[in-house]
mmCIF file of N, CA and C in Angstrom:
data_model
loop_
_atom_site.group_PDB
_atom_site.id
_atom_site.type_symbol
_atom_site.label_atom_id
_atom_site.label_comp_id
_atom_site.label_asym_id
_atom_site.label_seq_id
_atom_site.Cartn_x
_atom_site.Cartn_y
_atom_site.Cartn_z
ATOM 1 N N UNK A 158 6.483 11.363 3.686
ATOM 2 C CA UNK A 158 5.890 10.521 2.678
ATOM 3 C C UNK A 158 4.648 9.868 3.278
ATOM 4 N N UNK A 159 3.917 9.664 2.350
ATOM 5 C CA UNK A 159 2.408 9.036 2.758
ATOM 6 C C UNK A 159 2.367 7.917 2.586
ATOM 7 N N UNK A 160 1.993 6.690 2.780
ATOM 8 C CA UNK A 160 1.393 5.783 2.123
ATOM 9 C C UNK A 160 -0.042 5.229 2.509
ATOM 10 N N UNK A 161 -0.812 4.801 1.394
ATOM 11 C CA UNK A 161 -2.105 4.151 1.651
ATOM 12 C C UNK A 161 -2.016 2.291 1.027
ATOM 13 N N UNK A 162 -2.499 1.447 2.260
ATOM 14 C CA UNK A 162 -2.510 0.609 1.778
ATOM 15 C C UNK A 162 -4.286 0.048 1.687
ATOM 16 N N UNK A 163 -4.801 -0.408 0.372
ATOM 17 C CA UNK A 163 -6.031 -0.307 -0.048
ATOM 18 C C UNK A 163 -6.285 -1.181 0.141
ATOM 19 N N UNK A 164 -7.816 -1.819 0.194
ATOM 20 C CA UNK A 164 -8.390 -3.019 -0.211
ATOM 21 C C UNK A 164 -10.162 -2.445 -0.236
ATOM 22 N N UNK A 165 -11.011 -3.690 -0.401
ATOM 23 C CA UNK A 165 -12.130 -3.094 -0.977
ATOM 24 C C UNK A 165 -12.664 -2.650 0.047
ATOM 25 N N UNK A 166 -12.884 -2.782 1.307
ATOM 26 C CA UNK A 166 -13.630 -2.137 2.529
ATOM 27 C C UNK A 166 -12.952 -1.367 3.337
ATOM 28 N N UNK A 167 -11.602 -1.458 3.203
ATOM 29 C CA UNK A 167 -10.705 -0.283 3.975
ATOM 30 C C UNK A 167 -10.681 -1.058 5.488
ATOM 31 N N UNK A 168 -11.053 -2.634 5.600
ATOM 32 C CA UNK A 168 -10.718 -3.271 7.240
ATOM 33 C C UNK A 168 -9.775 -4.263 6.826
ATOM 34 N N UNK A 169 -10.491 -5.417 6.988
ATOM 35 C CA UNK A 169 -9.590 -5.955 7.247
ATOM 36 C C UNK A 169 -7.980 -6.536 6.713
ATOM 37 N N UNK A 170 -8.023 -6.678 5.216
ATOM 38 C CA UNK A 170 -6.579 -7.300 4.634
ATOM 39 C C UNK A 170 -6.112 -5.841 4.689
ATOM 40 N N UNK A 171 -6.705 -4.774 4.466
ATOM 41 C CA UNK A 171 -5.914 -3.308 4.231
ATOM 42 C C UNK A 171 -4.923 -3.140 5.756
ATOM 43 N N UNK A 172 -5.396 -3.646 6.793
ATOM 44 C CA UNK A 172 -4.938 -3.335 8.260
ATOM 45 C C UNK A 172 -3.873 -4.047 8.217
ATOM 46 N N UNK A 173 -3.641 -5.571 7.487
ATOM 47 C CA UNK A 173 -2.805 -6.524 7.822
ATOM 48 C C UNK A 173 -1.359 -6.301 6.794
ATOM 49 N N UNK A 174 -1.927 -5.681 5.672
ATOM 50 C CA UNK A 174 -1.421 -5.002 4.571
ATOM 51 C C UNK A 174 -0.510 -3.609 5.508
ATOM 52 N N UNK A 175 -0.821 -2.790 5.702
ATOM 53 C CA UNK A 175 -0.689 -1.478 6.541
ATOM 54 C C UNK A 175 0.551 -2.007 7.502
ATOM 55 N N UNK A 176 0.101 -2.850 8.727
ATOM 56 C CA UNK A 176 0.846 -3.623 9.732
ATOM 57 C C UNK A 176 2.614 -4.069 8.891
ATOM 58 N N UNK A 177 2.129 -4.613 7.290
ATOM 59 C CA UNK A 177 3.260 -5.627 7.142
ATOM 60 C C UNK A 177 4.176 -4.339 6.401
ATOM 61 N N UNK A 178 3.189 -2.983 5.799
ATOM 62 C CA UNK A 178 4.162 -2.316 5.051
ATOM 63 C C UNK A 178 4.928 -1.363 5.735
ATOM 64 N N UNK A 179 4.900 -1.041 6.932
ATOM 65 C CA UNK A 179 4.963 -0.788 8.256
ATOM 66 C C UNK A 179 6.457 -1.262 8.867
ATOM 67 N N UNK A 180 5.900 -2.444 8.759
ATOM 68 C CA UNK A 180 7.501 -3.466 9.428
ATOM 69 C C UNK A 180 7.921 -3.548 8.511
ATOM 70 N N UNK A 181 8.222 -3.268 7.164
ATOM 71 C CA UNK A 181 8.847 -3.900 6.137
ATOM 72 C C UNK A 181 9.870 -2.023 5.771
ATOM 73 N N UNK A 182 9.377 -1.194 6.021
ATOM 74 C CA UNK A 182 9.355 -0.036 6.069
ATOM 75 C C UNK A 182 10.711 0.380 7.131
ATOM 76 N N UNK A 183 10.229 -0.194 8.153
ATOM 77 C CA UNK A 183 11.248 0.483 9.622
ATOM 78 C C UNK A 183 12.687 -0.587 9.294
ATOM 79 N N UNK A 184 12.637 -2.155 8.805
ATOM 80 C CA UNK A 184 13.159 -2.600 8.359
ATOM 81 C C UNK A 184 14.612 -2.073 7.118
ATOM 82 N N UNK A 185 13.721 -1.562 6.382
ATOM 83 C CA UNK A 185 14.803 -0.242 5.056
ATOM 84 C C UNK A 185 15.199 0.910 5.730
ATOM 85 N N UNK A 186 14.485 1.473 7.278
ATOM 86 C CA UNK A 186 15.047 2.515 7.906
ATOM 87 C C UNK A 186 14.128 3.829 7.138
ATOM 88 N N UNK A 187 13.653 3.528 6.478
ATOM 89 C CA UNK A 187 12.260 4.338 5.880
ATOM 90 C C UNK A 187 11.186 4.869 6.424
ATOM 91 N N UNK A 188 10.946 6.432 6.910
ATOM 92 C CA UNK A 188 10.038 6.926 7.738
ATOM 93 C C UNK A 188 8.586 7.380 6.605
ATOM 94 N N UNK A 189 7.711 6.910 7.360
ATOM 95 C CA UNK A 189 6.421 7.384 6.222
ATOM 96 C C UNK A 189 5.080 7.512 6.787
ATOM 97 N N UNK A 190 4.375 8.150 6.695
ATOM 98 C CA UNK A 190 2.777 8.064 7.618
ATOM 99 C C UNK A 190 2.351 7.140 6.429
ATOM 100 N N UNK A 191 1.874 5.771 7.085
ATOM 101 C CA UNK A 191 1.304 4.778 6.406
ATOM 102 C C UNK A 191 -0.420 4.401 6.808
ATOM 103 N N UNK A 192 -1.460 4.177 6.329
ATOM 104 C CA UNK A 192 -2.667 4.579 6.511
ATOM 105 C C UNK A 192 -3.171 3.182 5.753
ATOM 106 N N UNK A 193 -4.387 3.033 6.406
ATOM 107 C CA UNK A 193 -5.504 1.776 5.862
ATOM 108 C C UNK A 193 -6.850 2.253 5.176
ATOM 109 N N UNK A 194 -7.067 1.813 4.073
ATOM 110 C CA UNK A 194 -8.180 2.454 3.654
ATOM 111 C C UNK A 194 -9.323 1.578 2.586
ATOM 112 N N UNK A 195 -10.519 2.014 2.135
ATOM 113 C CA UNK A 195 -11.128 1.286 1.097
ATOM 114 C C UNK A 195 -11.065 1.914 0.322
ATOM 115 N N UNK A 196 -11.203 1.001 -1.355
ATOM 116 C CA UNK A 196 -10.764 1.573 -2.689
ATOM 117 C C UNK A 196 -11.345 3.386 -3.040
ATOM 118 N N UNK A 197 -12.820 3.505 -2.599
ATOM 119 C CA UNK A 197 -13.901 4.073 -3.208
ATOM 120 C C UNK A 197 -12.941 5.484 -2.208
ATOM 121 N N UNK A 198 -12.391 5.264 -0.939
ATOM 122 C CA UNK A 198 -11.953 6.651 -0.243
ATOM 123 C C UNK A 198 -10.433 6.659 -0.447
ATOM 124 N N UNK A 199 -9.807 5.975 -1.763
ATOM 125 C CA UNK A 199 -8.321 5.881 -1.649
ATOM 126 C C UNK A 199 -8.219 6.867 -2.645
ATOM 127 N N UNK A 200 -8.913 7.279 -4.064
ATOM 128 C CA UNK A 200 -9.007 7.800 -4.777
ATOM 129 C C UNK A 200 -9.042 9.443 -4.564
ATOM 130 N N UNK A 201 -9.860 9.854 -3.510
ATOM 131 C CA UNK A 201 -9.775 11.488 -2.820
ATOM 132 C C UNK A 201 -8.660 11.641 -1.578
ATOM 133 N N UNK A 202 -8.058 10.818 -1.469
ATOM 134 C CA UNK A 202 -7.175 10.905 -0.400
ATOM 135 C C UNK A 202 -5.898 11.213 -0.491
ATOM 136 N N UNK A 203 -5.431 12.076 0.006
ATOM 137 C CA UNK A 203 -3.984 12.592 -0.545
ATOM 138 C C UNK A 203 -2.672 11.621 0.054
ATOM 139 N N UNK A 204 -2.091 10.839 -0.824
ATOM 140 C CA UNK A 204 -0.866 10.087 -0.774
ATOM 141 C C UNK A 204 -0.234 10.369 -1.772
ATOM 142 N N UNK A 205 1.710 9.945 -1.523
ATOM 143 C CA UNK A 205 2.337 9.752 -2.289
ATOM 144 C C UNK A 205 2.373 8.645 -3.305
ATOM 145 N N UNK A 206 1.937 7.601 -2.742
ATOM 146 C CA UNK A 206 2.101 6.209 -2.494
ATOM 147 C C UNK A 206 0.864 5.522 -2.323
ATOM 148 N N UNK A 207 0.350 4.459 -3.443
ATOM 149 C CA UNK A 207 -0.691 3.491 -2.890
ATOM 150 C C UNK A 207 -0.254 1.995 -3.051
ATOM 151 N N UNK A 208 -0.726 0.824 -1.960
ATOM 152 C CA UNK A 208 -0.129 -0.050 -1.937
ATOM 153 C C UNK A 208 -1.465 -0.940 -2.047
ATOM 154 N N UNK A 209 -1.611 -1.748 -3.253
ATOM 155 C CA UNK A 209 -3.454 -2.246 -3.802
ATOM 156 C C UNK A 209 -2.409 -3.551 -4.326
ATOM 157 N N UNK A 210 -3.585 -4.469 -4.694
ATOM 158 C CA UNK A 210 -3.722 -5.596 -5.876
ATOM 159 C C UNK A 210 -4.002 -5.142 -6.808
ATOM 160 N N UNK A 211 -3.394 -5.808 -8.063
ATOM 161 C CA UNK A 211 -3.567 -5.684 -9.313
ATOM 162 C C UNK A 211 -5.191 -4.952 -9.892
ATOM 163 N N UNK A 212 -6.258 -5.535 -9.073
ATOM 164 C CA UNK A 212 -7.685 -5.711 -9.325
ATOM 165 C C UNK A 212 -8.276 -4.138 -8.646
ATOM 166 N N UNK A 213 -7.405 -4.061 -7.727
ATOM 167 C CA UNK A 213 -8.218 -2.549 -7.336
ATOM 168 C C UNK A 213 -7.412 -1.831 -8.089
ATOM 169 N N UNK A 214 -6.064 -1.575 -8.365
ATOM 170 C CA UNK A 214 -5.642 -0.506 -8.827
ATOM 171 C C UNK A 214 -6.119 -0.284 -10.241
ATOM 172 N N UNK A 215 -6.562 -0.851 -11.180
ATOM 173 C CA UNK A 215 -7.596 -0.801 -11.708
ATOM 174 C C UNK A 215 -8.873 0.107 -11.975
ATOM 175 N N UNK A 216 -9.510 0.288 -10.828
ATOM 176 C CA UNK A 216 -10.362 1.355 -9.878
ATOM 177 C C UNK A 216 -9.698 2.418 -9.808
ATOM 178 N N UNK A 217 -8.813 3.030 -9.458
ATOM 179 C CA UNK A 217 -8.006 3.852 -9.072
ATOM 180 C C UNK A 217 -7.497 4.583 -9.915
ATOM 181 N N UNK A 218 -8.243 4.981 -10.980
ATOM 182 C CA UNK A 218 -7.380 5.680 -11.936
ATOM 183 C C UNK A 218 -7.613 7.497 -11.711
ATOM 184 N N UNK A 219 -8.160 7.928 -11.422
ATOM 185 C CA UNK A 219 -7.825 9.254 -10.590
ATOM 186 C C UNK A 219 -7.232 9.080 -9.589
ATOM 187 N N UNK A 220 -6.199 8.857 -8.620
ATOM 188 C CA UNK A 220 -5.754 8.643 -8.102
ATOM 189 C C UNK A 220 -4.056 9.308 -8.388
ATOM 190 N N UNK A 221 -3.969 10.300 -8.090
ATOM 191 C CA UNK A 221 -2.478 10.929 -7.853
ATOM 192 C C UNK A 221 -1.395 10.283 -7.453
ATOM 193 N N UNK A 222 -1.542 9.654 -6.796
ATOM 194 C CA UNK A 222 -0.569 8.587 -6.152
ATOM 195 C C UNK A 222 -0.065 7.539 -6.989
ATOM 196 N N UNK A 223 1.504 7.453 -6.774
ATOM 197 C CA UNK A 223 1.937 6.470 -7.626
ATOM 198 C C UNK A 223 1.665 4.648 -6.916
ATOM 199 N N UNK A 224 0.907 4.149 -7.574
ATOM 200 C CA UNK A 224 0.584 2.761 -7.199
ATOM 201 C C UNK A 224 1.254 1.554 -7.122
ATOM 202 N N UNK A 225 1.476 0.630 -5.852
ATOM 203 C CA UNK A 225 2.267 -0.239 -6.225
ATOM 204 C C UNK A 225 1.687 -1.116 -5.839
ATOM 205 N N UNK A 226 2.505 -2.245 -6.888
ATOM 206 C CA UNK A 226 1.115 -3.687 -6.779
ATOM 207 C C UNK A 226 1.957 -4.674 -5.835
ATOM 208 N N UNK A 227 0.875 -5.246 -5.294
ATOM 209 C CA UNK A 227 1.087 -6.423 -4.098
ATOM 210 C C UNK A 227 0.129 -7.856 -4.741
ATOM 211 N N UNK A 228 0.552 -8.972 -4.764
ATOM 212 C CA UNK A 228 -0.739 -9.730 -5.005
ATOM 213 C C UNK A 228 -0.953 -10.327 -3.543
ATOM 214 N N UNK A 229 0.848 -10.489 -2.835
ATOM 215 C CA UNK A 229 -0.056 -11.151 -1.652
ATOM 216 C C UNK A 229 -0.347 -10.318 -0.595
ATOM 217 N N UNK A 230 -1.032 -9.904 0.391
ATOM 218 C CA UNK A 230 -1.147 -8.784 1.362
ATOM 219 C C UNK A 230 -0.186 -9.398 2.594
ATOM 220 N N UNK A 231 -0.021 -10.795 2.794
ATOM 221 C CA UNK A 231 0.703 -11.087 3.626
ATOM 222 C C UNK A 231 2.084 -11.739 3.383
ATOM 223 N N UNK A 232 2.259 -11.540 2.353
ATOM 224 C CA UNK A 232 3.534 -12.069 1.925
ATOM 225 C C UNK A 232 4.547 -11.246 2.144
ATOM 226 N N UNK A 233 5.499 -10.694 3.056
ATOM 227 C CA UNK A 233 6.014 -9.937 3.564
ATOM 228 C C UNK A 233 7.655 -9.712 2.626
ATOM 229 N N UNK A 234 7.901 -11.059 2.209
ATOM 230 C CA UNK A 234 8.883 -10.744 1.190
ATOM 231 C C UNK A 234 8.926 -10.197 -0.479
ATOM 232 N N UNK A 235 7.464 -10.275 -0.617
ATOM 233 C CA UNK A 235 6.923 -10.087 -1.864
ATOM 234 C C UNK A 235 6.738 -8.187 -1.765
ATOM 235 N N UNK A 236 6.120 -8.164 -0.840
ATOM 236 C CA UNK A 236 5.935 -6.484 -0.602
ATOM 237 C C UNK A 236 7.132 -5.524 0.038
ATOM 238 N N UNK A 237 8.351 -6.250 0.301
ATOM 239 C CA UNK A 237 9.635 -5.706 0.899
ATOM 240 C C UNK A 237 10.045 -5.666 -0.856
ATOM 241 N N UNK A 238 9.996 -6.429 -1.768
ATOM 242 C CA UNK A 238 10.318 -6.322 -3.158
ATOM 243 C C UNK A 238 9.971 -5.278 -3.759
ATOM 244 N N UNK A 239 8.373 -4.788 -3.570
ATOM 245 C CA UNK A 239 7.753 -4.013 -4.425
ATOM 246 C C UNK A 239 8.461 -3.242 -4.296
ATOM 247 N N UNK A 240 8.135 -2.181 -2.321
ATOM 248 C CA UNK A 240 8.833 -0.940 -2.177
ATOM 249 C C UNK A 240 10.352 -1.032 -2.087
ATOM 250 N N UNK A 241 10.873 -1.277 -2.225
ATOM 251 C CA UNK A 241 11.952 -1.017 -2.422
ATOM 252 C C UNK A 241 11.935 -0.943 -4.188
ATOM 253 N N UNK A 242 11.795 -1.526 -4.877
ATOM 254 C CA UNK A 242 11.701 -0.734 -6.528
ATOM 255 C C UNK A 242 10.894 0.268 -6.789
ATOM 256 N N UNK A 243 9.991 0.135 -5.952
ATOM 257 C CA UNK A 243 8.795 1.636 -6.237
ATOM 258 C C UNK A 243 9.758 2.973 -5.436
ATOM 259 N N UNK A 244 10.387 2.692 -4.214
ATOM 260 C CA UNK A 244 10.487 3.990 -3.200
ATOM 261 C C UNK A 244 12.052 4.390 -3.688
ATOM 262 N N UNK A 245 12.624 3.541 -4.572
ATOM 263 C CA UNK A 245 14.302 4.523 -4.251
ATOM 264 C C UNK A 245 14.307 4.568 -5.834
#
């Protein structure tokens, strides 16, 4: 399984985003190549999985990947919520 976690420049909240979906991931015992990226290169990029705010996914409408929304990037209990309703 892939995942991309987005933001608008593909540095910095996407890395911290990436980092938390990561630990939140090994946590459920869930193996996945997880990746950091910006909106404009999330769209040609092959994932299962995209992990954005409400505001980019938006943007993202070619995008193959099923999208899941985060509002906080560091809120670690908020994004252990998402995937787990998005991934099982």
């Amino acid at each position: 399984m892939k995942i991309l976690c987005v933001c608008g420049l593909g540095q910095g909240s996407s890395l911290i985003l990436r980092m938390n979906v990561e630990n939140v991931l090994r946590g459920m015992g869930v193996q996945a190549d997880v990746e950091h990226t910006d909106v404009s290169s999330a769209s040609s990029t092959k994932a299962d999985y995209i992990v954005t705010n409400r505001e980019l996914a938006e943007s993202l409408t070619n995008a193959s990947a099923k999208i899941i929304i985060v509002n906080n990037y560091f809120d670690v209990a908020e994004i252990k919520k998402a995937l787990k309703e998005n991934l099982s």
